[in-house]
PDB file of C-alpha atoms and ligand atoms in Angstrom:
ATOM      1  CA  ALA U   1      -4.904 -86.687  99.569  1.00 46.00           C
ATOM      2  CA  LYS U   2      -8.249 -85.249 100.538  1.00 48.00           C
ATOM      3  CA  LYS U   3      -7.121 -81.673 100.865  1.00 50.00           C
ATOM      4  CA  ASP U   4      -6.004 -81.597  97.205  1.00 51.00           C
ATOM      5  CA  LYS U   5      -9.325 -82.721  95.981  1.00 50.00           C
ATOM      6  CA  ARG U   6     -11.137 -79.437  95.560  1.00 51.00           C
ATOM      7  CA  GLU U   7      -8.529 -77.498  93.697  1.00 51.00           C
ATOM      8  CA  PRO U   8      -8.332 -79.410  90.433  1.00 49.00           C
ATOM      9  CA  ILE U   9     -12.084 -79.573  90.312  1.00 48.00           C
ATOM     10  CA  GLN U  10     -12.337 -75.823  90.625  1.00 48.00           C
ATOM     11  CA  ILE U  11      -9.765 -75.300  87.903  1.00 49.00           C
ATOM     12  CA  PHE U  12     -11.590 -77.716  85.683  1.00 49.00           C
ATOM     13  CA  HIS U  13     -14.829 -75.820  86.181  1.00 52.00           C
ATOM     14  CA  ALA U  14     -13.206 -72.486  85.603  1.00 51.00           C
ATOM     15  CA  GLU U  15     -11.728 -73.601  82.291  1.00 52.00           C
ATOM     16  CA  MET U  16     -14.887 -75.235  81.151  1.00 52.00           C
ATOM     17  CA  ASP U  17     -16.893 -72.152  81.967  1.00 55.00           C
ATOM     18  CA  GLU U  18     -14.527 -70.043  79.973  1.00 59.00           C
ATOM     19  CA  GLY U  19     -14.958 -72.310  76.951  1.00 75.00           C
ATOM     20  CA  LEU U  20     -18.685 -72.377  77.306  1.00 76.00           C
ATOM     21  CA  ASN U  21     -18.846 -68.663  77.924  1.00 79.00           C
ATOM     22  CA  PHE U  22     -16.740 -67.969  74.891  1.00 78.00           C
ATOM     23  CA  ARG U  23     -18.931 -70.090  72.676  1.00 80.00           C
ATOM     24  CA  ARG U  24     -22.093 -68.651  74.183  1.00 84.00           C
ATOM     25  CA  THR U  25     -20.721 -65.177  73.526  1.00 83.00           C
ATOM     26  CA  MET U  26     -19.843 -66.043  69.928  1.00 84.00           C
ATOM     27  CA  ARG U  27     -23.189 -67.644  69.374  1.00 88.00           C
ATOM     28  CA  GLN U  28     -24.936 -64.559  70.674  1.00 91.00           C
ATOM     29  CA  GLY U  29     -22.573 -62.436  68.617  1.00 91.00           C
ATOM     30  CA  LEU U  30     -23.545 -64.308  65.475  1.00 93.00           C
ATOM     31  CA  GLU U  31     -27.208 -63.877  66.378  1.00 93.00           C
ATOM     32  CA  GLU U  32     -26.622 -60.130  66.602  1.00 93.00           C
ATOM     33  CA  ALA U  33     -24.577 -60.168  63.420  1.00 94.00           C
ATOM     34  CA  LEU U  34     -27.454 -61.810  61.577  1.00 92.00           C
ATOM     35  CA  SER U  35     -30.027 -59.286  62.755  1.00 90.00           C
ATOM     36  CA  GLY U  36     -27.759 -56.243  62.714  1.00 86.00           C
ATOM     37  CA  ASN U  37     -25.479 -55.182  59.931  1.00 85.00           C
ATOM     38  CA  GLN U  38     -22.201 -56.890  60.818  1.00 94.00           C
ATOM     39  CA  LEU U  39     -22.380 -59.379  57.965  1.00 96.00           C
ATOM     40  CA  ASP U  40     -21.569 -58.565  54.392  1.00 96.00           C
ATOM     41  CA  LEU U  41     -21.305 -60.501  51.170  1.00 98.00           C
ATOM     42  CA  HIS U  42     -18.290 -59.607  49.078  1.00 98.00           C
ATOM     43  CA  LEU U  43     -18.014 -60.420  45.390  1.00 98.00           C
ATOM     44  CA  GLN U  44     -14.948 -61.700  43.572  1.00 98.00           C
ATOM     45  CA  PRO U  45     -14.777 -61.548  39.768  1.00 98.00           C
ATOM     46  CA  VAL U  46     -14.441 -64.709  37.696  1.00 98.00           C
ATOM     47  CA  VAL U  47     -13.117 -63.766  34.270  1.00 98.00           C
ATOM     48  CA  ASP U  48     -12.766 -65.416  30.885  1.00 97.00           C
ATOM     49  CA  ALA U  49      -9.221 -66.807  30.715  1.00 97.00           C
ATOM     50  CA  ARG U  50      -8.743 -65.778  27.103  1.00 94.00           C
ATOM     51  CA  ASN U  51      -9.781 -62.131  27.199  1.00 93.00           C
ATOM     52  CA  GLY U  52     -10.278 -61.178  30.841  1.00 94.00           C
ATOM     53  CA  THR U  53     -13.938 -60.225  30.502  1.00 95.00           C
ATOM     54  CA  LEU U  54     -16.158 -60.680  33.533  1.00 97.00           C
ATOM     55  CA  THR U  55     -18.270 -63.834  33.367  1.00 97.00           C
ATOM     56  CA  SER U  56     -19.579 -64.273  36.930  1.00 98.00           C
ATOM     57  CA  ALA U  57     -18.805 -63.581  40.573  1.00 98.00           C
ATOM     58  CA  GLU U  58     -18.335 -65.657  43.694  1.00 98.00           C
ATOM     59  CA  ALA U  59     -20.048 -64.382  46.835  1.00 98.00           C
ATOM     60  CA  LEU U  60     -17.912 -64.628  49.975  1.00 98.00           C
ATOM     61  CA  LEU U  61     -19.188 -64.011  53.474  1.00 97.00           C
ATOM     62  CA  ARG U  62     -17.610 -61.347  55.675  1.00 97.00           C
ATOM     63  CA  TRP U  63     -18.200 -60.789  59.378  1.00 95.00           C
ATOM     64  CA  THR U  64     -16.828 -57.764  61.153  1.00 94.00           C
ATOM     65  CA  HIS U  65     -17.360 -58.225  64.878  1.00 91.00           C
ATOM     66  CA  PRO U  66     -17.686 -54.918  66.770  1.00 90.00           C
ATOM     67  CA  LEU U  67     -14.972 -55.900  69.283  1.00 89.00           C
ATOM     68  CA  LEU U  68     -12.996 -58.711  67.658  1.00 89.00           C
ATOM     69  CA  GLY U  69     -12.819 -57.234  64.161  1.00 92.00           C
ATOM     70  CA  PRO U  70     -12.949 -59.413  61.035  1.00 94.00           C
ATOM     71  CA  ILE U  71     -13.689 -63.088  61.643  1.00 93.00           C
ATOM     72  CA  SER U  72     -12.805 -65.460  58.805  1.00 94.00           C
ATOM     73  CA  PRO U  73     -15.726 -67.065  56.989  1.00 96.00           C
ATOM     74  CA  ALA U  74     -14.206 -70.495  57.631  1.00 93.00           C
ATOM     75  CA  LYS U  75     -14.413 -69.838  61.400  1.00 91.00           C
ATOM     76  CA  LEU U  76     -17.852 -68.329  61.126  1.00 93.00           C
ATOM     77  CA  ILE U  77     -19.164 -71.330  59.209  1.00 93.00           C
ATOM     78  CA  ALA U  78     -17.584 -73.825  61.627  1.00 91.00           C
ATOM     79  CA  LEU U  79     -19.109 -71.972  64.564  1.00 91.00           C
ATOM     80  CA  ALA U  80     -22.517 -71.814  62.913  1.00 93.00           C
ATOM     81  CA  GLU U  81     -22.466 -75.499  62.004  1.00 91.00           C
ATOM     82  CA  GLU U  82     -21.703 -76.382  65.598  1.00 89.00           C
ATOM     83  CA  SER U  83     -24.367 -74.111  67.065  1.00 91.00           C
ATOM     84  CA  GLY U  84     -27.069 -74.949  64.548  1.00 91.00           C
ATOM     85  CA  GLN U  85     -27.099 -71.395  63.213  1.00 94.00           C
ATOM     86  CA  ILE U  86     -25.837 -72.529  59.830  1.00 93.00           C
ATOM     87  CA  VAL U  87     -29.304 -72.605  58.284  1.00 91.00           C
ATOM     88  CA  ALA U  88     -29.883 -68.984  59.314  1.00 94.00           C
ATOM     89  CA  VAL U  89     -26.470 -68.007  57.958  1.00 95.00           C
ATOM     90  CA  ASP U  90     -27.045 -69.746  54.631  1.00 94.00           C
ATOM     91  CA  ASP U  91     -30.500 -68.184  54.371  1.00 94.00           C
ATOM     92  CA  TRP U  92     -28.947 -64.780  54.953  1.00 96.00           C
ATOM     93  CA  VAL U  93     -26.338 -65.446  52.256  1.00 97.00           C
ATOM     94  CA  LEU U  94     -28.958 -66.599  49.755  1.00 97.00           C
ATOM     95  CA  GLU U  95     -31.187 -63.557  50.328  1.00 97.00           C
ATOM     96  CA  ARG U  96     -28.281 -61.136  50.074  1.00 97.00           C
ATOM     97  CA  ALA U  97     -26.957 -62.878  46.964  1.00 98.00           C
ATOM     98  CA  LEU U  98     -30.357 -62.603  45.294  1.00 98.00           C
ATOM     99  CA  GLN U  99     -30.416 -58.874  46.062  1.00 98.00           C
ATOM    100  CA  HIS U 100     -26.922 -58.547  44.593  1.00 98.00           C
ATOM    101  CA  ILE U 101     -27.952 -60.451  41.466  1.00 98.00           C
ATOM    102  CA  LYS U 102     -30.824 -58.033  40.909  1.00 98.00           C
ATOM    103  CA  GLN U 103     -28.527 -55.061  41.458  1.00 97.00           C
ATOM    104  CA  LEU U 104     -25.851 -56.368  39.078  1.00 96.00           C
ATOM    105  CA  GLY U 105     -28.157 -57.203  36.224  1.00 93.00           C
ATOM    106  CA  ASP U 106     -26.648 -59.936  34.116  1.00 91.00           C
ATOM    107  CA  VAL U 107     -23.707 -61.238  36.154  1.00 97.00           C
ATOM    108  CA  PRO U 108     -24.351 -64.729  37.558  1.00 98.00           C
ATOM    109  CA  VAL U 109     -23.389 -65.044  41.226  1.00 98.00           C
ATOM    110  CA  ALA U 110     -22.156 -68.246  42.872  1.00 98.00           C
ATOM    111  CA  ILE U 111     -22.730 -68.964  46.550  1.00 98.00           C
ATOM    112  CA  ASN U 112     -21.035 -71.585  48.719  1.00 97.00           C
ATOM    113  CA  ILE U 113     -23.263 -74.267  50.166  1.00 93.00           C
ATOM    114  CA  SER U 114     -22.566 -75.839  53.546  1.00 89.00           C
ATOM    115  CA  PRO U 115     -22.556 -79.636  53.475  1.00 85.00           C
ATOM    116  CA  VAL U 116     -25.139 -79.782  56.268  1.00 85.00           C
ATOM    117  CA  GLN U 117     -27.717 -78.287  53.904  1.00 86.00           C
ATOM    118  CA  PHE U 118     -27.893 -81.600  52.119  1.00 83.00           C
ATOM    119  CA  ARG U 119     -29.438 -83.153  55.204  1.00 81.00           C
ATOM    120  CA  ARG U 120     -32.560 -81.131  54.534  1.00 83.00           C
ATOM    121  CA  ARG U 121     -34.890 -82.799  52.132  1.00 85.00           C
ATOM    122  CA  ASP U 122     -36.435 -79.504  51.041  1.00 91.00           C
ATOM    123  CA  PHE U 123     -33.083 -77.867  50.278  1.00 91.00           C
ATOM    124  CA  ALA U 124     -33.405 -77.733  46.480  1.00 95.00           C
ATOM    125  CA  ARG U 125     -37.064 -76.773  46.619  1.00 95.00           C
ATOM    126  CA  LYS U 126     -36.319 -73.901  48.960  1.00 95.00           C
ATOM    127  CA  ILE U 127     -33.714 -72.409  46.664  1.00 97.00           C
ATOM    128  CA  VAL U 128     -36.037 -72.613  43.692  1.00 97.00           C
ATOM    129  CA  ASP U 129     -38.799 -70.972  45.757  1.00 97.00           C
ATOM    130  CA  ARG U 130     -36.565 -68.082  46.771  1.00 97.00           C
ATOM    131  CA  LEU U 131     -35.526 -67.506  43.157  1.00 98.00           C
ATOM    132  CA  GLU U 132     -39.167 -67.333  42.162  1.00 98.00           C
ATOM    133  CA  ALA U 133     -40.014 -65.025  45.056  1.00 98.00           C
ATOM    134  CA  HIS U 134     -37.295 -62.617  43.899  1.00 97.00           C
ATOM    135  CA  GLY U 135     -38.076 -63.030  40.224  1.00 97.00           C
ATOM    136  CA  VAL U 136     -34.491 -64.094  39.555  1.00 98.00           C
ATOM    137  CA  SER U 137     -33.863 -66.519  36.710  1.00 97.00           C
ATOM    138  CA  PRO U 138     -32.191 -69.802  37.802  1.00 98.00           C
ATOM    139  CA  GLY U 139     -29.325 -69.218  35.376  1.00 98.00           C
ATOM    140  CA  GLN U 140     -28.255 -66.223  37.476  1.00 98.00           C
ATOM    141  CA  LEU U 141     -27.529 -68.237  40.622  1.00 98.00           C
ATOM    142  CA  ARG U 142     -24.796 -70.830  40.896  1.00 98.00           C
ATOM    143  CA  LEU U 143     -23.968 -73.118  43.776  1.00 97.00           C
ATOM    144  CA  GLU U 144     -20.537 -74.281  44.866  1.00 97.00           C
ATOM    145  CA  ILE U 145     -20.166 -77.504  46.794  1.00 93.00           C
ATOM    146  CA  THR U 146     -17.117 -79.394  47.997  1.00 89.00           C
ATOM    147  CA  GLU U 147     -16.260 -83.028  47.474  1.00 84.00           C
ATOM    148  CA  GLY U 148     -16.923 -83.864  51.118  1.00 80.00           C
ATOM    149  CA  VAL U 149     -20.639 -83.501  50.517  1.00 79.00           C
ATOM    150  CA  LEU U 150     -20.574 -86.246  47.936  1.00 78.00           C
ATOM    151  CA  VAL U 151     -18.968 -88.670  50.347  1.00 77.00           C
ATOM    152  CA  THR U 152     -21.019 -87.978  53.454  1.00 76.00           C
ATOM    153  CA  HIS U 153     -24.404 -87.336  51.881  1.00 75.00           C
ATOM    154  CA  THR U 154     -24.072 -89.276  48.664  1.00 79.00           C
ATOM    155  CA  ARG U 155     -27.696 -90.050  47.919  1.00 83.00           C
ATOM    156  CA  ALA U 156     -29.221 -86.871  49.286  1.00 85.00           C
ATOM    157  CA  ALA U 157     -26.606 -84.815  47.446  1.00 87.00           C
ATOM    158  CA  GLY U 158     -27.217 -86.678  44.205  1.00 89.00           C
ATOM    159  CA  ARG U 159     -30.924 -86.053  44.437  1.00 90.00           C
ATOM    160  CA  ALA U 160     -30.572 -82.375  45.325  1.00 92.00           C
ATOM    161  CA  ILE U 161     -27.991 -81.725  42.613  1.00 93.00           C
ATOM    162  CA  ALA U 162     -30.163 -83.359  39.963  1.00 94.00           C
ATOM    163  CA  GLU U 163     -33.186 -81.359  41.080  1.00 95.00           C
ATOM    164  CA  LEU U 164     -31.289 -78.077  41.111  1.00 96.00           C
ATOM    165  CA  ARG U 165     -29.764 -78.644  37.688  1.00 96.00           C
ATOM    166  CA  GLU U 166     -33.130 -79.603  36.281  1.00 96.00           C
ATOM    167  CA  ALA U 167     -34.395 -76.255  37.522  1.00 97.00           C
ATOM    168  CA  GLY U 168     -31.604 -74.551  35.568  1.00 98.00           C
ATOM    169  CA  ILE U 169     -29.184 -73.804  38.410  1.00 98.00           C
ATOM    170  CA  LYS U 170     -25.554 -74.513  37.586  1.00 98.00           C
ATOM    171  CA  ILE U 171     -23.373 -76.364  40.071  1.00 97.00           C
ATOM    172  CA  ALA U 172     -19.636 -76.093  40.611  1.00 97.00           C
ATOM    173  CA  LEU U 173     -17.446 -78.647  42.335  1.00 94.00           C
ATOM    174  CA  ASP U 174     -15.285 -76.489  44.590  1.00 94.00           C
ATOM    175  CA  ASP U 175     -11.703 -77.020  45.818  1.00 91.00           C
ATOM    176  CA  PHE U 176     -11.154 -79.867  43.384  1.00 90.00           C
ATOM    177  CA  GLY U 177      -8.146 -81.991  44.250  1.00 84.00           C
ATOM    178  CA  THR U 178      -7.991 -81.214  47.969  1.00 82.00           C
ATOM    179  CA  GLY U 179     -10.373 -83.781  49.342  1.00 73.00           C
ATOM    180  CA  TYR U 180     -11.576 -87.232  48.595  1.00 65.00           C
ATOM    181  CA  SER U 181     -11.046 -87.001  44.885  1.00 59.00           C
ATOM    182  CA  SER U 182     -12.749 -90.155  43.836  1.00 68.00           C
ATOM    183  CA  LEU U 183     -12.956 -89.581  40.130  1.00 77.00           C
ATOM    184  CA  SER U 184     -16.185 -91.521  39.894  1.00 77.00           C
ATOM    185  CA  TYR U 185     -17.911 -88.671  41.729  1.00 79.00           C
ATOM    186  CA  LEU U 186     -17.173 -86.395  38.826  1.00 82.00           C
ATOM    187  CA  LYS U 187     -18.889 -88.705  36.422  1.00 81.00           C
ATOM    188  CA  ASP U 188     -21.782 -89.723  38.631  1.00 82.00           C
ATOM    189  CA  PHE U 189     -22.962 -86.322  39.773  1.00 85.00           C
ATOM    190  CA  GLY U 190     -22.602 -84.191  36.700  1.00 86.00           C
ATOM    191  CA  PHE U 191     -21.239 -80.759  37.472  1.00 94.00           C
ATOM    192  CA  ASP U 192     -21.234 -77.713  35.269  1.00 97.00           C
ATOM    193  CA  PHE U 193     -17.980 -76.287  36.612  1.00 97.00           C
ATOM    194  CA  LEU U 194     -14.814 -77.698  38.092  1.00 96.00           C
ATOM    195  CA  LYS U 195     -12.927 -75.303  40.352  1.00 97.00           C
ATOM    196  CA  ILE U 196      -9.277 -76.251  40.632  1.00 95.00           C
ATOM    197  CA  ASP U 197      -7.990 -75.541  44.107  1.00 94.00           C
ATOM    198  CA  ARG U 198      -5.398 -72.839  44.401  1.00 94.00           C
ATOM    199  CA  GLY U 199      -2.841 -75.347  45.690  1.00 93.00           C
ATOM    200  CA  PHE U 200      -2.431 -76.529  42.089  1.00 93.00           C
ATOM    201  CA  ILE U 201      -1.961 -72.989  40.868  1.00 95.00           C
ATOM    202  CA  ARG U 202       0.697 -72.385  43.496  1.00 93.00           C
ATOM    203  CA  ALA U 203       2.401 -75.621  42.388  1.00 91.00           C
ATOM    204  CA  LEU U 204       2.943 -74.059  38.958  1.00 90.00           C
ATOM    205  CA  ASP U 205       5.706 -71.981  40.486  1.00 87.00           C
ATOM    206  CA  ASP U 206       7.623 -75.191  41.297  1.00 84.00           C
ATOM    207  CA  GLY U 207       8.052 -76.064  37.647  1.00 77.00           C
ATOM    208  CA  ARG U 208       7.134 -78.833  35.263  1.00 78.00           C
ATOM    209  CA  GLN U 209       5.301 -81.312  37.443  1.00 83.00           C
ATOM    210  CA  GLY U 210       2.847 -78.694  38.627  1.00 86.00           C
ATOM    211  CA  ALA U 211       2.177 -77.766  35.021  1.00 90.00           C
ATOM    212  CA  GLU U 212       1.620 -81.373  33.947  1.00 91.00           C
ATOM    213  CA  LEU U 213      -0.779 -81.956  36.797  1.00 90.00           C
ATOM    214  CA  LEU U 214      -2.758 -78.839  35.992  1.00 94.00           C
ATOM    215  CA  ARG U 215      -2.960 -79.782  32.339  1.00 94.00           C
ATOM    216  CA  ALA U 216      -4.232 -83.256  33.268  1.00 93.00           C
ATOM    217  CA  ILE U 217      -6.952 -81.848  35.525  1.00 94.00           C
ATOM    218  CA  VAL U 218      -8.127 -79.393  32.891  1.00 96.00           C
ATOM    219  CA  ASP U 219      -8.333 -82.182  30.312  1.00 96.00           C
ATOM    220  CA  LEU U 220     -10.206 -84.383  32.761  1.00 94.00           C
ATOM    221  CA  GLY U 221     -12.751 -81.643  33.389  1.00 94.00           C
ATOM    222  CA  HIS U 222     -13.238 -81.002  29.709  1.00 96.00           C
ATOM    223  CA  SER U 223     -13.572 -84.677  28.900  1.00 95.00           C
ATOM    224  CA  LEU U 224     -16.490 -84.791  31.339  1.00 93.00           C
ATOM    225  CA  SER U 225     -18.098 -81.711  29.769  1.00 95.00           C
ATOM    226  CA  MET U 226     -17.249 -79.328  32.566  1.00 96.00           C
ATOM    227  CA  ARG U 227     -15.966 -75.782  32.319  1.00 98.00           C
ATOM    228  CA  VAL U 228     -12.809 -75.364  34.345  1.00 98.00           C
ATOM    229  CA  ILE U 229     -12.113 -72.474  36.724  1.00 98.00           C
ATOM    230  CA  ALA U 230      -8.635 -71.836  38.142  1.00 98.00           C
ATOM    231  CA  GLU U 231      -8.806 -70.456  41.681  1.00 97.00           C
ATOM    232  CA  GLY U 232      -6.218 -68.382  43.492  1.00 97.00           C
ATOM    233  CA  VAL U 233      -4.432 -66.981  40.451  1.00 98.00           C
ATOM    234  CA  GLU U 234      -2.184 -64.298  41.900  1.00 97.00           C
ATOM    235  CA  THR U 235       0.387 -63.482  39.224  1.00 97.00           C
ATOM    236  CA  ALA U 236       0.582 -62.756  35.507  1.00 96.00           C
ATOM    237  CA  GLU U 237       2.770 -65.863  35.097  1.00 95.00           C
ATOM    238  CA  GLN U 238       0.137 -68.069  36.684  1.00 96.00           C
ATOM    239  CA  ALA U 239      -2.594 -66.475  34.585  1.00 97.00           C
ATOM    240  CA  GLY U 240      -0.559 -67.110  31.438  1.00 96.00           C
ATOM    241  CA  ALA U 241       0.075 -70.746  32.325  1.00 94.00           C
ATOM    242  CA  VAL U 242      -3.526 -71.380  33.271  1.00 96.00           C
ATOM    243  CA  GLN U 243      -4.678 -69.937  29.962  1.00 96.00           C
ATOM    244  CA  LEU U 244      -2.104 -71.968  28.048  1.00 95.00           C
ATOM    245  CA  PHE U 245      -3.370 -75.188  29.626  1.00 95.00           C
ATOM    246  CA  GLY U 246      -6.909 -74.461  28.550  1.00 96.00           C
ATOM    247  CA  CYS U 247      -8.609 -73.321  31.746  1.00 98.00           C
ATOM    248  CA  ASP U 248     -11.801 -71.547  30.801  1.00 98.00           C
ATOM    249  CA  TYR U 249     -11.982 -69.075  33.667  1.00 98.00           C
ATOM    250  CA  ILE U 250      -9.696 -67.349  36.128  1.00 98.00           C
ATOM    251  CA  GLN U 251     -10.456 -66.254  39.678  1.00 98.00           C
ATOM    252  CA  GLY U 252      -7.873 -64.727  41.968  1.00 98.00           C
ATOM    253  CA  TYR U 253      -6.155 -61.662  43.338  1.00 98.00           C
ATOM    254  CA  PHE U 254      -4.486 -61.167  39.952  1.00 97.00           C
ATOM    255  CA  THR U 255      -7.779 -60.188  38.344  1.00 96.00           C
ATOM    256  CA  GLY U 256      -9.684 -58.982  41.399  1.00 97.00           C
ATOM    257  CA  ARG U 257     -10.070 -59.479  45.143  1.00 97.00           C
ATOM    258  CA  PRO U 258     -13.374 -60.146  46.850  1.00 98.00           C
ATOM    259  CA  MET U 259     -14.970 -56.716  47.370  1.00 98.00           C
ATOM    260  CA  PRO U 260     -18.185 -55.045  48.498  1.00 98.00           C
ATOM    261  CA  ILE U 261     -20.764 -54.712  45.731  1.00 98.00           C
ATOM    262  CA  ASP U 262     -20.239 -50.969  45.177  1.00 98.00           C
ATOM    263  CA  GLN U 263     -16.545 -51.516  44.635  1.00 98.00           C
ATOM    264  CA  PHE U 264     -17.307 -54.537  42.461  1.00 98.00           C
ATOM    265  CA  GLN U 265     -19.440 -52.365  40.207  1.00 97.00           C
ATOM    266  CA  ASP U 266     -16.637 -49.787  39.964  1.00 96.00           C
ATOM    267  CA  TRP U 267     -14.253 -52.615  39.064  1.00 96.00           C
ATOM    268  CA  GLN U 268     -16.725 -53.805  36.436  1.00 94.00           C
ATOM    269  CA  ALA U 269     -17.045 -50.316  34.954  1.00 92.00           C
ATOM    270  CA  ASN U 270     -13.259 -49.891  34.766  1.00 89.00           C
ATOM    271  CA  ALA U 271     -12.691 -53.366  33.334  1.00 84.00           C
ATOM    272  CA  ALA U 272     -15.192 -52.679  30.573  1.00 71.00           C
ATOM    273  CA  VAL U 273     -13.250 -49.626  29.335  1.00 59.00           C
TER     274      VAL U 273
HETATM  275  P1  C2E T 312     -13.624 -70.972  48.877  1.00 53.07           P
HETATM  276  O1  C2E T 312     -15.047 -71.239  48.514  1.00 53.07           O
HETATM  277  O2  C2E T 312     -12.594 -71.871  48.286  1.00 53.07           O
HETATM  278  O3  C2E T 312     -13.364 -69.457  48.489  1.00 53.07           O
HETATM  279  C1  C2E T 312     -12.169 -68.978  47.915  1.00 53.07           C
HETATM  280  C2  C2E T 312     -11.264 -68.401  48.973  1.00 53.07           C
HETATM  281  O4  C2E T 312     -10.015 -68.054  48.374  1.00 53.07           O
HETATM  282  C3  C2E T 312     -11.814 -67.115  49.594  1.00 53.07           C
HETATM  283  O5  C2E T 312     -11.376 -67.071  50.936  1.00 53.07           O
HETATM  284  C4  C2E T 312     -11.089 -66.042  48.767  1.00 53.07           C
HETATM  285  O6  C2E T 312     -11.011 -64.799  49.431  1.00 53.07           O
HETATM  286  C5  C2E T 312      -9.744 -66.681  48.593  1.00 53.07           C
HETATM  287  N1  C2E T 312      -9.011 -66.207  47.414  1.00 53.07           N
HETATM  288  C6  C2E T 312      -9.504 -65.775  46.229  1.00 53.07           C
HETATM  289  N2  C2E T 312      -8.524 -65.471  45.377  1.00 53.07           N
HETATM  290  C7  C2E T 312      -7.360 -65.700  46.012  1.00 53.07           C
HETATM  291  C8  C2E T 312      -5.971 -65.573  45.647  1.00 53.07           C
HETATM  292  O7  C2E T 312      -5.602 -65.182  44.549  1.00 53.07           O
HETATM  293  N3  C2E T 312      -5.052 -65.928  46.589  1.00 53.07           N
HETATM  294  C9  C2E T 312      -5.412 -66.363  47.826  1.00 53.07           C
HETATM  295  N4  C2E T 312      -4.444 -66.677  48.697  1.00 53.07           N
HETATM  296  N5  C2E T 312      -6.706 -66.509  48.210  1.00 53.07           N
HETATM  297  C10 C2E T 312      -7.667 -66.179  47.306  1.00 53.07           C
HETATM  298  P2  C2E T 312     -12.369 -66.632  52.112  1.00 53.07           P
HETATM  299  O8  C2E T 312     -13.220 -65.504  51.631  1.00 53.07           O
HETATM  300  O9  C2E T 312     -11.555 -66.433  53.337  1.00 53.07           O
HETATM  301  O10 C2E T 312     -13.307 -67.884  52.293  1.00 53.07           O
HETATM  302  C11 C2E T 312     -12.783 -69.080  52.799  1.00 53.07           C
HETATM  303  C12 C2E T 312     -13.793 -70.197  52.689  1.00 53.07           C
HETATM  304  O11 C2E T 312     -14.918 -69.958  53.540  1.00 53.07           O
HETATM  305  C13 C2E T 312     -14.368 -70.347  51.297  1.00 53.07           C
HETATM  306  O12 C2E T 312     -13.446 -71.034  50.479  1.00 53.07           O
HETATM  307  C14 C2E T 312     -15.629 -71.133  51.599  1.00 53.07           C
HETATM  308  O13 C2E T 312     -15.344 -72.492  51.768  1.00 53.07           O
HETATM  309  C15 C2E T 312     -16.049 -70.552  52.948  1.00 53.07           C
HETATM  310  N6  C2E T 312     -17.112 -69.546  52.726  1.00 53.07           N
HETATM  311  C16 C2E T 312     -16.981 -68.242  52.388  1.00 53.07           C
HETATM  312  N7  C2E T 312     -18.182 -67.652  52.262  1.00 53.07           N
HETATM  313  C17 C2E T 312     -19.110 -68.613  52.517  1.00 53.07           C
HETATM  314  C18 C2E T 312     -20.546 -68.645  52.550  1.00 53.07           C
HETATM  315  O14 C2E T 312     -21.251 -67.658  52.270  1.00 53.07           O
HETATM  316  N8  C2E T 312     -21.148 -69.840  52.864  1.00 53.07           N
HETATM  317  C19 C2E T 312     -20.412 -70.963  53.133  1.00 53.07           C
HETATM  318  N9  C2E T 312     -21.074 -72.081  53.433  1.00 53.07           N
HETATM  319  N10 C2E T 312     -19.065 -70.969  53.105  1.00 53.07           N
HETATM  320  C20 C2E T 312     -18.422 -69.820  52.809  1.00 53.07           C
HETATM  321 CA1   CA T 313     -16.156 -71.459  46.700  1.00 53.07          CA
HETATM  322 CA1   CA T 314     -12.494 -72.982  46.404  1.00 53.07          CA
HETATM  323 CA1   CA T 315     -12.013 -73.645  50.266  1.00 53.07          CA
END
């Protein structure tokens, strides 16, 4: 029995080292990405459902690793939350978004907020400070949060949301219908926008029930004084249905993909013609 003892231990160490090494490498990679120019913030148009005019944009993070190529923002965010780099990442996103807002002129830009941000007491204050430092009006920046935040950081989130809205920053509840979906959250927190997850848009293709569900969600949003955004609209049929059911805004590949700011401005110029 004794002679077998070393081997498994060595294998165990080898595997663990590989995992640790990988994460250390990624962590260092993210560090380099933050200081170099591997990160980018793409913009996706959000248009008026009735006439297709541009109303705002959502900023989406992009990381192109020099060796691994594009790394999905979901992975990047998960990695950064685990390593503690999430604050640096979110700071980078906010600064870049503020630059984009100044470059675009009068198109409000929404950024996604990581749930962990709500652990910081100074979160709302910091955003307001950065707006002031850039001379950007609060109405130009929007924040998107997911339902999970409301469950895990209920009181802190409530406080931060109230403070941000008082400062004039509009808040969207993102991915509605995918998470915890306690309807009381909608009432208690007060959101400006409700973003219907693209799963519901996809369900439209399956016929009546999908349509009824979508209609019910839109009505719910409106009854609580929210504007409703349909996410992930990919086809003309979906766009037509979404408009018919009273969604206020459309976001999706059908109207425009997330793109670098230069391309976004070209898109904007063409759409205006
Ligand atoms: P999200 O906030 O729900 O963003 C919408 C996602 O749907 C984006 O994926 C977008 O590219 C994609 N999308 C837009 N239109 C369509 C469509 O018509 N069809 C399909 N199939 N997909 C569409 P992306 O860019 O991969 O981002 C994934 C998630 O990563 C985001 O989901 C958001 O939760 C997170 N994320 C992205 N950027 C940031 C960021 O700067 N900060 C934080 N904290 N999270 C971010
Ligand atoms: Ca979002
Ligand atoms: Ca979403
Ligand atoms: Ca999402």
